[in-house]
PDB file of C-alpha atoms in Angstrom:
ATOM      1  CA  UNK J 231      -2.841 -85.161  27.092  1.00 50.00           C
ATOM      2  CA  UNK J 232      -2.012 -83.519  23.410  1.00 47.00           C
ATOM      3  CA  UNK J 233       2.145 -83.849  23.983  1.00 54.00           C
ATOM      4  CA  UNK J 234       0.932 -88.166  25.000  1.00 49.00           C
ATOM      5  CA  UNK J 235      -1.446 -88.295  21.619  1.00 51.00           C
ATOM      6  CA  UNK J 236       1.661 -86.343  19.867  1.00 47.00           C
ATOM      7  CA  UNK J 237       3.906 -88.868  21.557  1.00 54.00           C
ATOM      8  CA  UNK J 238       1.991 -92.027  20.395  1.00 49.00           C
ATOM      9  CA  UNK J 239       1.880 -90.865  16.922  1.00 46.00           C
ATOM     10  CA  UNK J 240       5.029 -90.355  16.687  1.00 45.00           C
ATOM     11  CA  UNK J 241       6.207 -93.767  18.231  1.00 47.00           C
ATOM     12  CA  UNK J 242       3.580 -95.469  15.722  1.00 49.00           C
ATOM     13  CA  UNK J 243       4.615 -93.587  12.656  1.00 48.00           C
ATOM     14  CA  UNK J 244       8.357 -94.857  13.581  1.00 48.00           C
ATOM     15  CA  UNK J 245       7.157 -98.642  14.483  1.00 43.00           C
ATOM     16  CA  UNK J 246       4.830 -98.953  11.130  1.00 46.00           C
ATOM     17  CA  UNK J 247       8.106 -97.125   9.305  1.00 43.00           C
ATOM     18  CA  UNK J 248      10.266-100.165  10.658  1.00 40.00           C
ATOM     19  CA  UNK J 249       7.728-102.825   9.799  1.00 41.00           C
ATOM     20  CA  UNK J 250       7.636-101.275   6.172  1.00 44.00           C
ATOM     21  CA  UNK J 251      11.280-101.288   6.137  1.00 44.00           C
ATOM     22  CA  UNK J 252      12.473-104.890   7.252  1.00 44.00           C
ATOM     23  CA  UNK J 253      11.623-107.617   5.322  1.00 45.00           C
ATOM     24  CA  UNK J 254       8.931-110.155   5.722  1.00 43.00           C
ATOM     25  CA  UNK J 255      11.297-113.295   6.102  1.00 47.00           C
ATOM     26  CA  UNK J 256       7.765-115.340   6.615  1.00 46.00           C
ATOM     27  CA  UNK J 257       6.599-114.284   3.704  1.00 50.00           C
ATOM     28  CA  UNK J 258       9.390-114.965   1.512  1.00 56.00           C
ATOM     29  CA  UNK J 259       9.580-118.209   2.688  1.00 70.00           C
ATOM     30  CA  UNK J 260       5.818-118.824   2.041  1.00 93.00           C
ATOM     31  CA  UNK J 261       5.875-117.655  -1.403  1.00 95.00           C
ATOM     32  CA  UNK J 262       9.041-120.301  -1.961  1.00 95.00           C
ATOM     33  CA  UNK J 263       6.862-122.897  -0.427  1.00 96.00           C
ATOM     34  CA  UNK J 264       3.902-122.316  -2.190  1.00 97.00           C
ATOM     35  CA  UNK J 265       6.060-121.899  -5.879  1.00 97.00           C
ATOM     36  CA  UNK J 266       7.493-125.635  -4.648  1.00 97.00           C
ATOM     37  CA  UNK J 267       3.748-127.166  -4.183  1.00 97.00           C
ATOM     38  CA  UNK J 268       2.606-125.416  -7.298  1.00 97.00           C
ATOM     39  CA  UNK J 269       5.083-126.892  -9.489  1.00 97.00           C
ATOM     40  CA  UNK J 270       4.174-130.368  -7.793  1.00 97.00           C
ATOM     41  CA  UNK J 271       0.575-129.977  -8.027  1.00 97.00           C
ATOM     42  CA  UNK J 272       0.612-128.092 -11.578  1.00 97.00           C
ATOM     43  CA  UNK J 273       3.782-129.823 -13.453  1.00 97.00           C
ATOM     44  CA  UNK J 274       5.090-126.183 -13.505  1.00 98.00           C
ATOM     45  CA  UNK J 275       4.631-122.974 -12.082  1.00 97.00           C
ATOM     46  CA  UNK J 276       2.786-120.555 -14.633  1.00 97.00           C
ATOM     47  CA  UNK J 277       3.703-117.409 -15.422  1.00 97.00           C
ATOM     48  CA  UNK J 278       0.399-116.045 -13.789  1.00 96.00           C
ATOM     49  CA  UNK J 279       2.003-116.332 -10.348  1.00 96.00           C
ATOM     50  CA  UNK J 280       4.684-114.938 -10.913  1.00 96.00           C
ATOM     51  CA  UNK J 281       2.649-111.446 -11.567  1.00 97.00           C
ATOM     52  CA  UNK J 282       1.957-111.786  -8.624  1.00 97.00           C
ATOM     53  CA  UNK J 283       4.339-109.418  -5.637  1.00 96.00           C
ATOM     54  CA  UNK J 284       5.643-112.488  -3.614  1.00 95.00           C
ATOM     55  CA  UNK J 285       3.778-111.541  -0.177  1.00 95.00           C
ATOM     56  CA  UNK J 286       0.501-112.309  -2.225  1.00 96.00           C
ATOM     57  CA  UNK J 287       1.596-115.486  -3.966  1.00 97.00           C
ATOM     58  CA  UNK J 288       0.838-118.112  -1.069  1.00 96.00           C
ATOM     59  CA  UNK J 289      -2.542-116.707  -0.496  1.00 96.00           C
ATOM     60  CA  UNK J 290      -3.356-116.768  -4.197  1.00 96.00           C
ATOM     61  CA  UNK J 291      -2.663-120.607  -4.218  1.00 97.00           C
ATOM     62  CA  UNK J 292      -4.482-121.042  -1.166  1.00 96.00           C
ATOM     63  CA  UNK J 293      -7.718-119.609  -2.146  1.00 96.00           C
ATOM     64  CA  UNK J 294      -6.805-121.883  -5.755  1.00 97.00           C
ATOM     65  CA  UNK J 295      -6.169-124.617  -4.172  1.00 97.00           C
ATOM     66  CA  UNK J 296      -8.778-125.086  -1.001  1.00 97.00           C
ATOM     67  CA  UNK J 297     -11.611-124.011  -3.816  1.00 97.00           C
ATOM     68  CA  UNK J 298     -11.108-124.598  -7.382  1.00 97.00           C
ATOM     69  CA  UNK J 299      -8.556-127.647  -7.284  1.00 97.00           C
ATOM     70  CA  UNK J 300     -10.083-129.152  -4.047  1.00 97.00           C
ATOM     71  CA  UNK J 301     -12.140-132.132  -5.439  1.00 96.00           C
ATOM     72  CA  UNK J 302     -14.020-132.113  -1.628  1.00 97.00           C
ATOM     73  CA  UNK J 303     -15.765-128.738  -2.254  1.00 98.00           C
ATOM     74  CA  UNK J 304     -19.912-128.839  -2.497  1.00 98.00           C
ATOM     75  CA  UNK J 305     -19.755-128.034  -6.214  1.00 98.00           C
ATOM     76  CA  UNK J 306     -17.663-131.005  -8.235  1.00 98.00           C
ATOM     77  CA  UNK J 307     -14.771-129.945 -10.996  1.00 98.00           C
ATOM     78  CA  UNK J 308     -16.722-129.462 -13.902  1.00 98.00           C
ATOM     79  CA  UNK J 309     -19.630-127.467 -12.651  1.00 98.00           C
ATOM     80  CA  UNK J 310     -17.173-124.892 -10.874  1.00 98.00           C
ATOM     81  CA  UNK J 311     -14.872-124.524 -14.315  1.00 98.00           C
ATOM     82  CA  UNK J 312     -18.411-124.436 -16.372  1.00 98.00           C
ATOM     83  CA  UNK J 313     -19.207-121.354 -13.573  1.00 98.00           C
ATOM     84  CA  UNK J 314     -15.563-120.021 -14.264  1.00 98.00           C
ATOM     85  CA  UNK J 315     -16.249-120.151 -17.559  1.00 98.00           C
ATOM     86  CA  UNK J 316     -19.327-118.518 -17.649  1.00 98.00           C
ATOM     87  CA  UNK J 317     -17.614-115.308 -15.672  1.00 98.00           C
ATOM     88  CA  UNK J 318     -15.051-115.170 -17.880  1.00 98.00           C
ATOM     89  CA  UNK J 319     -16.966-114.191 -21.050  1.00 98.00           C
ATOM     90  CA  UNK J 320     -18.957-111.603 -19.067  1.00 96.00           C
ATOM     91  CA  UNK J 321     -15.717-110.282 -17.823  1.00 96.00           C
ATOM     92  CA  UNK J 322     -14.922-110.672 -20.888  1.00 96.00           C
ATOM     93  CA  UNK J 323     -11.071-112.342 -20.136  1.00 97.00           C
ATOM     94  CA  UNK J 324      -9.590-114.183 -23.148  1.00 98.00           C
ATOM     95  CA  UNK J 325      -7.460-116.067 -21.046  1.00 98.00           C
ATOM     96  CA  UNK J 326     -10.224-117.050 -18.281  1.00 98.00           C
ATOM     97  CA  UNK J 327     -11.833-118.161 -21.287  1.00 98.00           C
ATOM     98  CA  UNK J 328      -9.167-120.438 -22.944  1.00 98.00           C
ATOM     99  CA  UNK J 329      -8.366-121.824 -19.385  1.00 98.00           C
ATOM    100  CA  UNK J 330     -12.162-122.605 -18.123  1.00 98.00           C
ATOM    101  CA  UNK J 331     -12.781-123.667 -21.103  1.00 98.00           C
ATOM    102  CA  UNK J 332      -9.576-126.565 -21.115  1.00 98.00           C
ATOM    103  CA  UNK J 333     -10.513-127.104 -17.358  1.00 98.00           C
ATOM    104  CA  UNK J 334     -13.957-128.089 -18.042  1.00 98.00           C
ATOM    105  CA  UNK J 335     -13.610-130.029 -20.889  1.00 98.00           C
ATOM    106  CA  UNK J 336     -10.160-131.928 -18.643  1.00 98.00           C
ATOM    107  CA  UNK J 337     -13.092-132.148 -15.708  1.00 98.00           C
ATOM    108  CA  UNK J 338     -15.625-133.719 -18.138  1.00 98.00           C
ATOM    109  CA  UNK J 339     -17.859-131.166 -19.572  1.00 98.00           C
ATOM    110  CA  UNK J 340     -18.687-131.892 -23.339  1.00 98.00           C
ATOM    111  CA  UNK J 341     -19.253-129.375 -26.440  1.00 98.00           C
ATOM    112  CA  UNK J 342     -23.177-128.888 -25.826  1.00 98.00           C
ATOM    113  CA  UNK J 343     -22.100-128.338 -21.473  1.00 98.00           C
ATOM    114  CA  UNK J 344     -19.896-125.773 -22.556  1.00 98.00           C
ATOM    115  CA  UNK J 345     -22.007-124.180 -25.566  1.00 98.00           C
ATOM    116  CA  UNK J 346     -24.884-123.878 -22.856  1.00 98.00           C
ATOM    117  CA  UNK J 347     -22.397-122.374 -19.900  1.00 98.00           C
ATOM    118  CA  UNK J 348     -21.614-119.662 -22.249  1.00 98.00           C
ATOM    119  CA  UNK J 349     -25.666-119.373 -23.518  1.00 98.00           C
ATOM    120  CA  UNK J 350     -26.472-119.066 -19.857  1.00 98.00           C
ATOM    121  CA  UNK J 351     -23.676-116.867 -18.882  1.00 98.00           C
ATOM    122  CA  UNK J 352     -25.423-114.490 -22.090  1.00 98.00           C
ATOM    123  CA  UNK J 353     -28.896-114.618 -20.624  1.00 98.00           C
ATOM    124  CA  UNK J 354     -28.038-113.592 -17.200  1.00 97.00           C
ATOM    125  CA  UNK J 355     -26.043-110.763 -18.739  1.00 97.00           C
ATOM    126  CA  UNK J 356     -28.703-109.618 -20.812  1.00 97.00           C
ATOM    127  CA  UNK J 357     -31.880-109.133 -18.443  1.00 98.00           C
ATOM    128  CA  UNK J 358     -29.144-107.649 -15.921  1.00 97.00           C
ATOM    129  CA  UNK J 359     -28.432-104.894 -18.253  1.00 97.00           C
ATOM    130  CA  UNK J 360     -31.949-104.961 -19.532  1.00 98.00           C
ATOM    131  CA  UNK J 361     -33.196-104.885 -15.718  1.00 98.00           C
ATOM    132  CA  UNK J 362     -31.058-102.312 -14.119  1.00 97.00           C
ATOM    133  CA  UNK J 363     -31.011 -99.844 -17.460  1.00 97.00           C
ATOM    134  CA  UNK J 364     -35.013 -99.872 -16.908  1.00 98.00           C
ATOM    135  CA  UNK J 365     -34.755 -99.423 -13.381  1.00 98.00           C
ATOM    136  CA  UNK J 366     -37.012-102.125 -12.588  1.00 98.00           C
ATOM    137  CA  UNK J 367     -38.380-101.504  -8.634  1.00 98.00           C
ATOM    138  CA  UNK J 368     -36.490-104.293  -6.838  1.00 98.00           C
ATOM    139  CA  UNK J 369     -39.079-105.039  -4.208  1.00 98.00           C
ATOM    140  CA  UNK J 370     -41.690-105.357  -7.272  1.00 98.00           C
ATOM    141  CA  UNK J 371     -39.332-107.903  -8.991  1.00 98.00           C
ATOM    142  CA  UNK J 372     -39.128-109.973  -6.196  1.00 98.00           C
ATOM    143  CA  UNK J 373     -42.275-110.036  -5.300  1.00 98.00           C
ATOM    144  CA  UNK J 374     -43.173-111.131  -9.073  1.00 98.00           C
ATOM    145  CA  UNK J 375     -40.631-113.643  -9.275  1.00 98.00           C
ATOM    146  CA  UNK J 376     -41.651-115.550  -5.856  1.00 98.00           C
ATOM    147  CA  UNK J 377     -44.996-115.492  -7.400  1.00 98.00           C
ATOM    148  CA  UNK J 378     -43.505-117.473 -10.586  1.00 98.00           C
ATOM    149  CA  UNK J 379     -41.840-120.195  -7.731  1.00 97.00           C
ATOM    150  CA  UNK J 380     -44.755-120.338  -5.968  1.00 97.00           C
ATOM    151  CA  UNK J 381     -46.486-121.394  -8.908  1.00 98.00           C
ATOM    152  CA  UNK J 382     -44.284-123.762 -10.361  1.00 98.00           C
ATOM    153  CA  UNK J 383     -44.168-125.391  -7.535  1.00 97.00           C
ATOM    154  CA  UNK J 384     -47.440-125.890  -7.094  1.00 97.00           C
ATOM    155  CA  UNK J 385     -47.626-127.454 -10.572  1.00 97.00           C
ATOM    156  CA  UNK J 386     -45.020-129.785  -9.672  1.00 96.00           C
ATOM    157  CA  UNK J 387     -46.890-130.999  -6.724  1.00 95.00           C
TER     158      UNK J 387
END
């Protein structure tokens, strides 16, 4: 039984050395692909992807592409730049920042949209620290704020 483990570990170890060894032809050929439809979608392909170790860069587009550029997503262009933009100066990323910001504003969002985004992004930040350095009991909090739903919907009613 031990010389058939020692035996499979052995013939692993060599197979996942080969794999490791041999190029990824696939891959290659997606990342070409995907550098081909991001210079048609994009005018270019930005420097960003190309950061980016080639086995990752089709992926990357994907998940870019199927969410943030897909206008057939539940959340329309502006709102999910305005959310982008709200990450980015929690993050804080100065170039999530000057990019959401562009994207929003090319998606529709005006001054005030933005100016709130950011306020909102701020507030959210602010309890969280405010919340978790206090070490407020979880079940307590949510018990207190379904109490606040509850009664703002009933008002509404």
């Amino acid at each position: 039984m031990l010389k058939l483990t020692l035996k499979s570990l052995v013939l692993a170890a060599g197979v996942g050395a080969l794999l490791a060894i041999t190029p990824a032809k696939a891959e290659d050929a997606s990342a070409t692909a995907a550098y081909k439809d991001i210079e048609a979608t994009l005018g270019s392909v930005p420097d960003m992807f190309k950061t980016l170790p080639e086995v990752a860069v089709a992926g990357a587009w994907a998940e870019i592409k199927s969410v943030q550029l897909n206008p057939n997503t539940a959340l329309d262009g502006k709102t999910k730049e305005l959310m982008g933009l709200a990450v980015a100066t929690q993050i804080p990323c100065q170039y999530c920042v000057y990019f959401h910001t562009r994207a929003a504003k090319l998606n529709g969002a005006t001054d005030e949209e933005i100016k709130e985004a950011v306020a909102m992004a701020a507030i959210v930040r602010h309890w969280s620290k405010m919340l978790n350095g206090s070490q407020v009991d979880l079940a307590t909090f949510k018990q207190q704020a379904d109490e606040v739903f509850a009664a703002v919907r009933a008002k509404s009613q």
